[in-house]
Amino acid sequence: MLVLINGVFGVRMREVAGRLGAAVDALEFTWGTPVVVDDVAKKLREKTYRIVAVVHAETSTGVRNPVAEIGALLKGTDTIYLVDTVTSLGGIEVRMDDWGIDALYSGTQKCLSCPPGLAPLSFSEKAMAKLGARRTKVPNWYLDISLIANYWGQNRVYHHTAPVNMTYALYQALLLILEEGPEKVFKRHLDNHLLLVKGLEEMGLKMVVEKPWRLPMLNTAYCPEGLDELAARRCLRSEYKIEIGGGLGPLAGKIWRIGLMGHTARKENVERFLDALRKVIS
Amino acid sequence: MLVLINGVFGVRMREVAGRLGAAVDALEFTWGTPVVVDDVAKKLREKTYRIVAVVHAETSTGVRNPVAEIGALLKGTDTIYLVDTVTSLGGIEVRMDDWGIDALYSGTQKCLSCPPGLAPLSFSEKAMAKLGARRTKVPNWYLDISLIANYWGQNRVYHHTAPVNMTYALYQALLLILEEGPEKVFKRHLDNHLLLVKGLEEMGLKMVVEKPWRLPMLNTAYCPEGLDELAARRCLRSEYKIEIGGGLGPLAGKIWRIGLMGHTARKENVERFLDALRKVIS
């Protein structure tokens, strides 16, 4: 398989696949920049892959990867297109069928604003056919879709005890998004992202990611020169009850990661944060 | 490894281990009877195993296996003793250290009376040393204890987003058991089990499991001859809002499985059930 990497969660995908015995090639891109579609196209001309995998919203850097464009390269091939939508689902558009995604997984605790503990996932017909044609057993009994499909189907064959309460929580979380309207939810994320960026730039901070690739729900900015970034985050937390993230990997100590996910993506939160940060860095 | 099997969950242990690539031997015993310690001792004289695994409370048959006695056979050896306590924990005594258990897993949704969704587990020092000395990576990244241990330890290294709300639920469930007192909780399970057995036998039903091996939290009785057992269970559910289980595997269609777990192990529930069953089978 080919894993496209430009942050922590791409690295993790490679690690997970490698542990399961997959032969993994990787294309790596500078953290803070998106996957370059032309480089992927070139790689795909050199070699055919059973799976191509990418993270939609790189939570470690704030980059939105060109998922639709990569999907277009795979159209009509036998390759399974695997996309991590943990941070994107519920905050920006995710078009599984239109973008040719075959296997997609997410989390409940980001833009769905549901408690953590579930990983919603979806498979295309193509992926289900591939899973159904396996000649070896999945190493992980708990995640064997061929067994779980017997429960999903007409037979309702017991597989494992479902996390019922979490399922109700997810149902409610999705209902809240449908009631507000997904388009409005996406616009709310975008509007508050733009408000945040404007405020950060007015304070003299520089955004890490180029404009077209910025994630509204995960905003990264370089810390001002000479400032103790850890002390600033600690002060935000202790004095203002606001927690933001530090940089990871090559960006550790250099950037801040500011989440605006689901219910937290609101004007009053952005304004409260900007006020607090202004005081902390002044 | 050696898996001791006398029900569905022993079979599942073998399946899970086999999928992970383990070379699995099994000792099988008639469903509804306990693992025979002498047979295990004989097998252990023939061959040395890295892991010996058994289910404490076989939920499929209502049998309590002799976990302490099997543990005594393994004392002083290098063998890791793995025990499934999914249904036993919180309903009967589980003495991990005294019984020489090295790896133990349970579920929150049985006698702990907590929502389903977590699997509490515990490792002995011996098991942790074994895990620490692995030369190959665990296939399942999510369950790699060497990574999770970095979070448990001083470093608090991020591994995955924890199911926070479920953790609070488990905390509260354990608190309720400690407040009532574990000994009293075990006695409540036992007393209500005895009340149930007395009622079932007065109705002419025969228990599946011999007295010394009966689980208080999972009671199995043979359905009366000539009765449509599925229709009886459906009637219990629709008319009396009481759900009991049917038999599994070789016991399918022959037995009923009556749970008395955690908060449901109460006199009023036993009486309500006995009244309802009396009406259904008369």
Coordinates of C-alpha atoms in Angstrom, one line a residue:
Chain A
M1 CA 0.0 0.0 0.0
L2 CA 1.0 3.6 -0.4
V3 CA 0.6 6.0 2.6
L4 CA 0.7 9.8 1.9
I5 CA 2.3 11.4 4.9
N6 CA 2.4 15.0 6.0
G7 CA 1.9 14.8 9.8
V8 CA 1.5 12.6 12.8
F9 CA -1.6 10.8 11.7
G10 CA -0.1 9.8 8.3
V11 CA 2.9 8.4 10.2
R12 CA 0.4 6.5 12.4
M13 CA -1.4 5.0 9.4
R14 CA 1.9 3.7 8.1
E15 CA 2.7 2.3 11.6
V16 CA -0.7 0.6 12.0
A17 CA -0.5 -0.9 8.5
G18 CA 3.1 -2.1 9.0
R19 CA 2.2 -3.8 12.2
L20 CA -0.5 -5.7 10.4
G21 CA 2.1 -7.0 8.0
A22 CA 1.4 -4.7 5.0
A23 CA 4.2 -3.8 2.7
V24 CA 4.1 -0.1 3.0
D25 CA 5.5 2.6 0.7
A26 CA 5.2 6.2 1.8
L27 CA 5.3 9.5 0.1
E28 CA 6.3 12.2 2.6
F29 CA 5.6 15.9 2.4
T30 CA 6.8 18.8 4.6
W31 CA 4.7 19.1 7.7
G32 CA 2.4 22.1 7.4
T33 CA 2.1 21.7 3.6
P34 CA -0.5 19.5 1.7
V35 CA 0.1 16.3 -0.2
V36 CA 1.1 17.2 -3.7
V37 CA -1.2 15.5 -6.2
D38 CA 1.3 15.5 -9.1
D39 CA 3.8 13.6 -6.9
V40 CA 1.1 11.0 -6.1
A41 CA 0.2 10.7 -9.8
K42 CA 3.9 10.1 -10.6
K43 CA 4.2 7.5 -7.9
L44 CA 1.1 5.7 -9.2
R45 CA 2.5 5.6 -12.7
E46 CA 5.6 3.8 -11.4
K47 CA 3.7 1.2 -9.3
T48 CA 0.3 -0.2 -8.7
Y49 CA -1.0 -0.3 -5.1
R50 CA -3.7 -2.3 -3.5
I51 CA -4.4 0.5 -1.1
V52 CA -3.7 4.3 -1.2
A53 CA -4.2 6.0 2.2
V54 CA -4.4 9.6 3.2
V55 CA -5.5 11.7 6.2
H56 CA -8.1 14.3 5.2
A57 CA -7.6 16.7 8.1
E58 CA -4.0 16.5 9.5
T59 CA -4.7 17.5 13.1
S60 CA -1.0 17.8 13.9
T61 CA -0.4 20.6 11.4
G62 CA -3.8 22.1 10.4
V63 CA -3.6 21.0 6.7
R64 CA -6.5 19.9 4.6
N65 CA -5.3 17.3 2.1
P66 CA -6.7 17.2 -1.5
V67 CA -8.8 14.1 -0.9
A68 CA -11.0 14.6 -4.0
E69 CA -8.1 15.1 -6.3
I70 CA -6.2 12.0 -5.1
G71 CA -9.5 10.0 -5.5
A72 CA -9.8 11.2 -9.1
L73 CA -6.3 9.6 -9.8
L74 CA -7.7 6.2 -8.6
K75 CA -11.0 6.2 -10.4
G76 CA -11.6 3.1 -12.4
T77 CA -8.6 1.2 -10.8
D78 CA -8.7 -1.8 -8.4
T79 CA -7.0 0.3 -5.8
I80 CA -8.8 0.7 -2.5
Y81 CA -8.8 4.4 -1.4
L82 CA -8.6 4.7 2.4
V83 CA -9.2 8.1 4.1
D84 CA -8.9 9.2 7.7
T85 CA -11.7 11.7 8.4
V86 CA -11.3 11.8 12.1
T87 CA -11.0 15.6 12.4
S88 CA -12.8 16.6 9.2
L89 CA -16.2 14.8 9.6
G90 CA -18.8 17.3 10.7
G91 CA -16.6 20.3 10.2
I92 CA -16.0 20.4 6.5
E93 CA -17.5 18.6 3.5
V94 CA -16.7 14.9 3.3
R95 CA -18.1 13.3 0.0
M96 CA -17.3 9.7 0.3
D97 CA -18.9 8.5 -3.0
D98 CA -18.2 11.6 -5.1
W99 CA -14.5 11.5 -4.1
G100 CA -14.2 7.7 -4.7
I101 CA -13.4 6.8 -1.1
D102 CA -13.6 3.1 -0.4
A103 CA -12.9 3.0 3.3
L104 CA -13.4 5.9 5.7
Y105 CA -13.0 6.1 9.4
S106 CA -13.6 8.9 11.8
G107 CA -14.0 9.7 15.5
T108 CA -16.9 10.9 17.5
Q109 CA -15.0 13.4 19.7
K110 CA -14.0 16.0 17.2
C111 CA -16.5 18.0 15.0
L112 CA -19.3 15.6 15.8
S113 CA -19.1 16.9 19.4
C114 CA -20.0 13.5 20.9
P115 CA -18.1 11.8 23.7
P116 CA -15.0 9.9 22.7
G117 CA -15.2 6.2 22.4
L118 CA -16.6 5.3 18.9
A119 CA -15.0 5.3 15.5
P120 CA -17.7 5.7 12.8
L121 CA -16.6 4.0 9.6
S122 CA -18.0 3.3 6.2
F123 CA -17.1 1.1 3.3
S124 CA -17.9 1.3 -0.4
E125 CA -19.4 -1.7 -2.3
K126 CA -15.9 -2.2 -3.8
A127 CA -14.3 -2.4 -0.3
M128 CA -17.0 -4.8 1.0
A129 CA -16.4 -7.0 -2.0
K130 CA -12.7 -7.0 -1.3
L131 CA -13.4 -7.8 2.4
G132 CA -15.8 -10.6 1.4
A133 CA -13.2 -12.2 -0.9
R134 CA -10.5 -12.5 1.8
R135 CA -8.8 -15.9 1.9
T136 CA -7.2 -15.4 5.3
K137 CA -8.9 -14.4 8.5
V138 CA -8.5 -10.9 9.8
P139 CA -6.0 -11.0 12.7
N140 CA -8.3 -8.8 14.8
W141 CA -11.5 -10.8 15.6
Y142 CA -13.2 -7.7 17.0
L143 CA -12.8 -5.8 13.8
D144 CA -13.7 -8.6 11.4
I145 CA -16.3 -7.0 9.1
S146 CA -17.3 -10.4 7.7
L147 CA -18.5 -11.4 11.2
I148 CA -20.0 -8.0 12.0
A149 CA -21.8 -8.0 8.6
N150 CA -23.8 -11.0 9.9
Y151 CA -25.1 -8.8 12.6
W152 CA -25.8 -5.8 10.3
G153 CA -27.6 -8.1 7.9
Q154 CA -30.9 -10.0 8.1
N155 CA -29.6 -12.6 10.5
R156 CA -28.7 -10.3 13.3
V157 CA -26.1 -12.9 14.5
Y158 CA -24.6 -11.8 17.8
H159 CA -21.0 -10.7 17.5
H160 CA -20.1 -8.6 20.5
T161 CA -21.9 -6.4 23.0
A162 CA -22.4 -3.0 21.4
P163 CA -21.5 0.2 23.3
V164 CA -25.2 1.1 23.5
N165 CA -25.0 4.3 25.4
M166 CA -22.3 5.7 23.1
T167 CA -24.5 4.8 20.2
Y168 CA -27.3 6.9 21.6
A169 CA -24.9 9.7 22.1
L170 CA -23.7 9.5 18.5
Y171 CA -27.4 9.4 17.3
Q172 CA -28.1 12.6 19.3
A173 CA -24.9 14.3 18.0
L174 CA -25.8 13.6 14.4
L175 CA -29.3 14.8 15.0
L176 CA -28.0 18.1 16.3
I177 CA -26.0 18.5 13.1
L178 CA -29.0 17.6 10.9
E179 CA -31.2 20.0 12.9
E180 CA -28.8 22.9 12.4
G181 CA -28.2 21.8 8.8
P182 CA -24.8 20.4 7.6
E183 CA -24.2 23.4 5.3
K184 CA -24.8 25.8 8.2
V185 CA -22.5 23.8 10.4
F186 CA -19.7 23.9 7.8
K187 CA -20.3 27.7 7.4
R188 CA -20.2 28.2 11.1
H189 CA -16.8 26.4 11.3
L190 CA -15.5 28.5 8.3
D191 CA -16.8 31.9 9.6
N192 CA -15.2 31.3 13.1
H193 CA -12.0 30.2 11.5
L194 CA -11.8 33.4 9.5
L195 CA -12.6 35.4 12.6
L196 CA -9.8 33.6 14.5
V197 CA -7.3 34.0 11.7
K198 CA -8.1 37.7 11.4
G199 CA -7.6 38.2 15.1
L200 CA -4.3 36.2 15.2
E201 CA -2.9 38.1 12.2
E202 CA -3.9 41.5 13.8
M203 CA -1.8 40.3 16.8
G204 CA 1.1 39.8 14.4
L205 CA 1.0 36.0 14.4
K206 CA 1.8 34.2 11.2
M207 CA -0.3 31.2 10.1
V208 CA 1.5 27.9 9.4
V209 CA -0.6 26.7 6.5
E210 CA -1.1 28.5 3.2
K211 CA -4.6 29.8 2.9
P212 CA -6.1 27.2 0.4
W213 CA -5.2 24.3 2.7
R214 CA -6.2 25.7 6.1
L215 CA -8.5 23.5 8.2
P216 CA -11.2 25.6 9.9
M217 CA -11.4 23.3 12.9
L218 CA -7.7 23.1 13.5
N219 CA -5.8 26.4 13.2
T220 CA -2.0 26.5 13.5
A221 CA 0.0 29.7 14.0
Y222 CA 3.7 30.3 14.7
C223 CA 4.4 31.4 18.2
P224 CA 5.9 34.9 18.4
E225 CA 9.7 35.0 18.4
G226 CA 11.3 34.9 21.8
L227 CA 8.1 33.8 23.7
D228 CA 8.1 30.7 25.9
E229 CA 5.3 28.9 24.1
L230 CA 4.8 26.3 26.8
A231 CA 4.5 28.9 29.5
A232 CA 2.0 30.8 27.4
R233 CA -0.2 27.7 26.9
R234 CA 0.0 27.0 30.6
C235 CA -1.0 30.5 31.5
L236 CA -4.0 30.3 29.0
R237 CA -5.1 27.1 30.8
S238 CA -4.6 28.2 34.4
E239 CA -5.7 31.8 34.1
Y240 CA -8.3 31.7 31.4
K241 CA -9.4 28.0 31.4
I242 CA -8.6 27.7 27.7
E243 CA -6.5 24.8 26.4
I244 CA -4.7 24.9 23.1
G245 CA -2.2 22.4 21.7
G246 CA 1.5 22.6 21.0
G247 CA 3.3 21.5 17.9
L248 CA 4.2 17.9 17.3
G249 CA 7.2 16.3 15.6
P250 CA 9.2 18.8 13.6
L251 CA 6.8 21.6 14.6
A252 CA 7.2 21.0 18.4
G253 CA 7.9 24.2 20.3
K254 CA 7.3 26.3 17.2
I255 CA 3.6 26.4 16.7
W256 CA 0.2 26.5 18.5
R257 CA -2.7 24.4 17.5
I258 CA -6.1 26.0 18.1
G259 CA -9.2 23.8 17.8
L260 CA -12.6 25.1 16.8
M261 CA -14.5 21.9 16.6
G262 CA -18.3 21.2 16.6
H263 CA -20.0 23.1 19.4
T264 CA -16.8 25.0 20.3
A265 CA -16.7 26.7 16.8
R266 CA -18.6 29.8 18.1
K267 CA -18.0 33.5 17.9
E268 CA -18.0 33.9 21.7
N269 CA -15.2 31.3 22.1
V270 CA -13.1 32.9 19.4
E271 CA -13.4 36.3 21.0
R272 CA -12.7 34.9 24.5
F273 CA -9.6 33.2 23.2
L274 CA -8.3 36.2 21.3
D275 CA -8.8 38.4 24.3
A276 CA -7.0 35.9 26.5
L277 CA -4.1 35.4 24.1
R278 CA -3.6 39.1 23.6
K279 CA -3.1 39.5 27.4
V280 CA -0.8 36.4 27.6
I281 CA 1.6 37.5 24.9
S282 CA 1.6 41.2 25.7
Chain B
M1 CA -0.7 -21.8 24.1
L2 CA -3.3 -24.1 25.7
V3 CA -7.0 -23.0 25.8
L4 CA -9.4 -24.8 28.1
I5 CA -12.8 -24.9 26.5
N6 CA -16.2 -25.7 27.9
G7 CA -18.4 -23.1 26.1
V8 CA -18.7 -20.3 23.6
F9 CA -16.2 -18.0 25.2
G10 CA -13.5 -20.6 25.4
V11 CA -14.1 -21.3 21.7
R12 CA -13.8 -17.5 21.1
M13 CA -10.5 -17.3 23.0
R14 CA -9.0 -20.0 20.7
E15 CA -10.3 -18.2 17.7
V16 CA -8.9 -14.8 18.8
A17 CA -5.5 -16.4 19.6
G18 CA -5.4 -18.4 16.3
R19 CA -6.1 -15.3 14.2
L20 CA -3.1 -13.6 15.9
G21 CA -0.9 -16.4 14.7
A22 CA -0.6 -18.4 18.0
A23 CA -0.1 -22.1 17.9
V24 CA -3.2 -23.2 19.9
D25 CA -3.8 -26.5 21.6
A26 CA -7.2 -27.0 23.3
L27 CA -8.6 -29.2 26.0
E28 CA -12.4 -29.5 25.5
F29 CA -14.9 -30.4 28.1
T30 CA -18.6 -31.1 27.8
W31 CA -20.6 -27.9 27.8
G32 CA -22.4 -27.4 31.1
T33 CA -19.6 -29.1 33.0
P34 CA -16.4 -27.5 34.4
V35 CA -12.8 -27.8 33.3
V36 CA -11.4 -30.9 34.9
V37 CA -8.2 -29.9 36.8
D38 CA -6.6 -33.4 36.6
D39 CA -6.9 -33.4 32.8
V40 CA -5.2 -30.0 32.7
A41 CA -2.4 -31.3 35.0
K42 CA -1.9 -34.3 32.7
K43 CA -1.7 -32.1 29.7
L44 CA 0.8 -29.8 31.4
R45 CA 3.0 -32.8 32.2
E46 CA 3.1 -33.7 28.5
K47 CA 3.9 -30.2 27.2
T48 CA 5.1 -26.8 28.3
Y49 CA 2.9 -23.9 27.3
R50 CA 3.7 -20.2 27.1
I51 CA 0.1 -19.3 27.9
V52 CA -2.7 -21.2 29.5
A53 CA -6.1 -19.6 29.1
V54 CA -9.5 -20.2 30.7
V55 CA -12.8 -18.5 31.1
H56 CA -13.8 -17.9 34.7
A57 CA -17.5 -17.7 34.2
E58 CA -18.8 -19.4 31.1
T59 CA -21.7 -17.2 30.2
S60 CA -22.9 -19.7 27.6
T61 CA -23.5 -22.5 30.0
G62 CA -23.5 -21.1 33.6
V63 CA -20.4 -22.9 34.7
R64 CA -17.8 -21.5 37.1
N65 CA -14.4 -22.9 36.2
P66 CA -11.8 -23.8 38.9
V67 CA -9.6 -20.8 38.2
A68 CA -7.7 -21.0 41.5
E69 CA -6.9 -24.7 41.1
I70 CA -5.6 -24.3 37.5
G71 CA -3.5 -21.4 38.7
A72 CA -2.0 -23.6 41.4
L73 CA -0.7 -26.0 38.7
L74 CA 1.1 -23.1 37.0
K75 CA 2.8 -21.7 40.1
G76 CA 6.5 -21.2 39.8
T77 CA 6.5 -21.8 36.0
D78 CA 7.2 -19.4 33.2
T79 CA 3.7 -19.9 31.8
I80 CA 1.5 -16.9 31.6
Y81 CA -2.0 -17.5 33.0
L82 CA -4.7 -15.7 31.1
V83 CA -8.3 -15.5 32.5
D84 CA -11.5 -14.2 31.1
T85 CA -13.4 -12.6 34.0
V86 CA -16.0 -10.8 31.8
T87 CA -19.1 -12.3 33.6
S88 CA -17.5 -13.0 37.0
L89 CA -16.0 -9.6 38.0
G90 CA -18.2 -7.9 40.5
G91 CA -20.5 -10.9 41.1
I92 CA -18.2 -13.5 42.6
E93 CA -14.7 -13.4 44.1
V94 CA -11.8 -12.8 41.6
R95 CA -8.4 -13.0 43.4
M96 CA -5.9 -12.2 40.7
D97 CA -2.7 -12.4 42.8
D98 CA -3.8 -15.2 45.1
W99 CA -4.8 -17.4 42.1
G100 CA -1.6 -16.6 40.1
I101 CA -3.4 -14.9 37.3
D102 CA -1.0 -13.0 34.9
A103 CA -3.5 -11.4 32.5
L104 CA -7.1 -10.8 33.2
Y105 CA -9.8 -9.0 31.2
S106 CA -13.4 -8.2 31.9
G107 CA -16.3 -6.2 30.6
T108 CA -18.2 -3.3 32.2
Q109 CA -21.7 -4.4 31.2
K110 CA -22.1 -7.5 33.3
C111 CA -21.8 -7.5 37.2
L112 CA -20.2 -4.1 37.3
S113 CA -23.6 -2.7 36.0
C114 CA -21.9 0.0 33.9
P115 CA -22.7 0.7 30.3
P116 CA -21.0 -1.5 27.7
G117 CA -18.0 -0.2 25.9
L118 CA -14.9 -0.7 28.1
A119 CA -12.9 -3.8 28.8
P120 CA -11.1 -3.4 32.2
L121 CA -7.9 -5.4 32.2
S122 CA -4.9 -6.1 34.5
F123 CA -1.5 -7.6 34.1
S124 CA 0.9 -9.1 36.7
E125 CA 4.5 -8.0 37.0
K126 CA 5.4 -11.2 35.2
A127 CA 3.1 -10.4 32.3
M128 CA 4.4 -6.8 32.1
A129 CA 8.0 -8.1 31.9
K130 CA 7.0 -10.5 29.1
L131 CA 5.3 -7.7 27.2
G132 CA 8.3 -5.4 27.8
A133 CA 10.7 -8.1 26.4
R134 CA 8.8 -8.6 23.1
R135 CA 11.1 -8.5 20.1
T136 CA 8.3 -8.0 17.5
K137 CA 5.7 -5.3 17.4
V138 CA 2.2 -6.1 18.5
P139 CA 0.0 -6.3 15.4
N140 CA -2.7 -4.2 17.0
W141 CA -1.3 -0.6 17.5
Y142 CA -4.3 0.4 19.6
L143 CA -3.7 -2.4 22.1
D144 CA 0.1 -2.1 22.3
I145 CA 0.7 -2.0 26.1
S146 CA 4.3 -0.9 25.7
L147 CA 2.9 2.3 24.1
I148 CA 0.0 2.7 26.5
A149 CA 2.4 2.2 29.4
N150 CA 4.1 5.4 28.3
Y151 CA 0.9 7.2 29.1
W152 CA 0.3 5.3 32.4
G153 CA 3.8 6.2 33.5
Q154 CA 5.5 9.4 34.5
N155 CA 5.7 10.7 30.9
R156 CA 2.0 10.8 30.1
V157 CA 2.8 10.4 26.4
Y158 CA -0.3 10.7 24.3
H159 CA -1.4 7.4 22.8
H160 CA -5.1 7.8 21.9
T161 CA -8.1 9.8 23.0
A162 CA -9.5 8.0 26.0
P163 CA -13.3 7.3 26.2
V164 CA -13.6 9.8 29.0
N165 CA -17.3 9.6 29.7
M166 CA -17.2 5.8 29.9
T167 CA -14.3 6.1 32.3
Y168 CA -16.4 8.2 34.6
A169 CA -19.2 5.7 34.3
L170 CA -16.9 2.9 35.4
Y171 CA -15.6 5.0 38.3
Q172 CA -19.1 5.4 39.5
A173 CA -20.0 1.7 39.0
L174 CA -17.0 0.7 41.1
L175 CA -17.8 3.3 43.7
L176 CA -21.3 1.8 44.1
I177 CA -19.8 -1.7 44.6
L178 CA -17.3 -0.3 47.2
E179 CA -20.1 1.6 49.0
E180 CA -22.3 -1.6 49.3
G181 CA -19.2 -3.6 50.1
P182 CA -17.8 -6.3 47.7
E183 CA -18.6 -9.1 50.2
K184 CA -22.2 -7.9 50.5
V185 CA -22.5 -7.7 46.7
F186 CA -21.2 -11.2 46.3
K187 CA -23.7 -12.4 49.0
R188 CA -26.5 -10.6 47.3
H189 CA -25.7 -12.4 44.0
L190 CA -25.5 -15.8 45.8
D191 CA -28.7 -15.3 47.9
N192 CA -30.7 -14.3 44.8
H193 CA -29.3 -17.2 42.8
L194 CA -30.4 -19.6 45.6
L195 CA -33.8 -18.1 45.6
L196 CA -34.1 -18.4 41.8
V197 CA -32.9 -22.0 41.8
K198 CA -35.4 -22.9 44.6
G199 CA -38.2 -21.4 42.5
L200 CA -37.2 -23.1 39.3
E201 CA -36.9 -26.5 41.0
E202 CA -40.3 -26.0 42.7
M203 CA -41.6 -25.5 39.2
G204 CA -40.1 -28.9 38.2
L205 CA -37.2 -27.4 36.1
K206 CA -33.8 -29.1 36.2
M207 CA -30.7 -27.1 36.5
V208 CA -28.0 -27.7 33.9
V209 CA -24.9 -27.3 36.0
E210 CA -24.0 -29.4 39.1
K211 CA -24.4 -27.4 42.3
P212 CA -20.7 -26.7 43.1
W213 CA -20.1 -25.2 39.7
R214 CA -23.1 -23.0 39.3
L215 CA -22.6 -19.3 38.6
P216 CA -24.9 -17.1 40.7
M217 CA -25.1 -14.4 37.9
L218 CA -25.9 -16.8 35.0
N219 CA -28.4 -19.5 35.8
T220 CA -29.1 -22.3 33.3
A221 CA -32.1 -24.6 33.5
Y222 CA -33.4 -27.2 31.0
C223 CA -36.7 -26.1 29.4
P224 CA -39.6 -28.4 30.3
E225 CA -40.1 -31.3 27.8
G226 CA -42.5 -30.5 25.0
L227 CA -42.5 -26.8 25.5
D228 CA -41.6 -24.4 22.7
E229 CA -38.7 -22.7 24.4
L230 CA -38.4 -19.8 21.9
A231 CA -42.1 -19.1 22.1
A232 CA -41.9 -19.1 25.9
R233 CA -39.0 -16.6 25.8
R234 CA -40.9 -14.4 23.4
C235 CA -43.9 -14.4 25.6
L236 CA -41.8 -13.5 28.6
R237 CA -40.4 -10.5 26.7
S238 CA -43.6 -9.3 25.1
E239 CA -46.0 -9.9 28.0
Y240 CA -43.8 -9.4 31.0
K241 CA -40.9 -7.3 29.7
I242 CA -38.4 -9.8 30.9
E243 CA -35.7 -11.1 28.6
I244 CA -33.8 -14.3 29.2
G245 CA -31.3 -16.0 26.9
G246 CA -31.6 -19.3 24.9
G247 CA -28.9 -22.0 24.8
L248 CA -25.9 -21.7 22.5
G249 CA -24.0 -24.3 20.5
P250 CA -24.8 -27.9 21.6
L251 CA -27.3 -26.4 24.2
A252 CA -29.3 -24.4 21.7
G253 CA -33.1 -25.0 22.0
K254 CA -32.6 -27.1 25.2
I255 CA -31.8 -24.6 28.0
W256 CA -32.6 -21.1 29.2
R257 CA -30.0 -18.7 30.5
I258 CA -31.2 -16.4 33.2
G259 CA -29.0 -13.5 34.2
L260 CA -28.8 -12.0 37.7
M261 CA -26.0 -9.5 37.2
G262 CA -25.1 -6.5 39.3
H263 CA -28.1 -4.3 40.1
T264 CA -30.5 -6.9 38.6
A265 CA -29.5 -9.5 41.2
R266 CA -32.4 -8.5 43.5
K267 CA -35.2 -10.3 45.3
E268 CA -38.0 -8.4 43.6
N269 CA -36.5 -9.3 40.1
V270 CA -36.3 -12.9 41.0
E271 CA -39.9 -13.0 42.3
R272 CA -41.2 -11.1 39.3
F273 CA -39.4 -13.5 36.9
L274 CA -40.6 -16.6 38.7
D275 CA -44.2 -15.4 38.7
A276 CA -44.0 -14.6 35.0
L277 CA -42.4 -17.9 34.1
R278 CA -44.9 -19.9 36.1
K279 CA -47.7 -18.3 34.0
V280 CA -45.9 -18.8 30.8
I281 CA -45.2 -22.5 31.2
S282 CA -48.5 -23.4 32.8

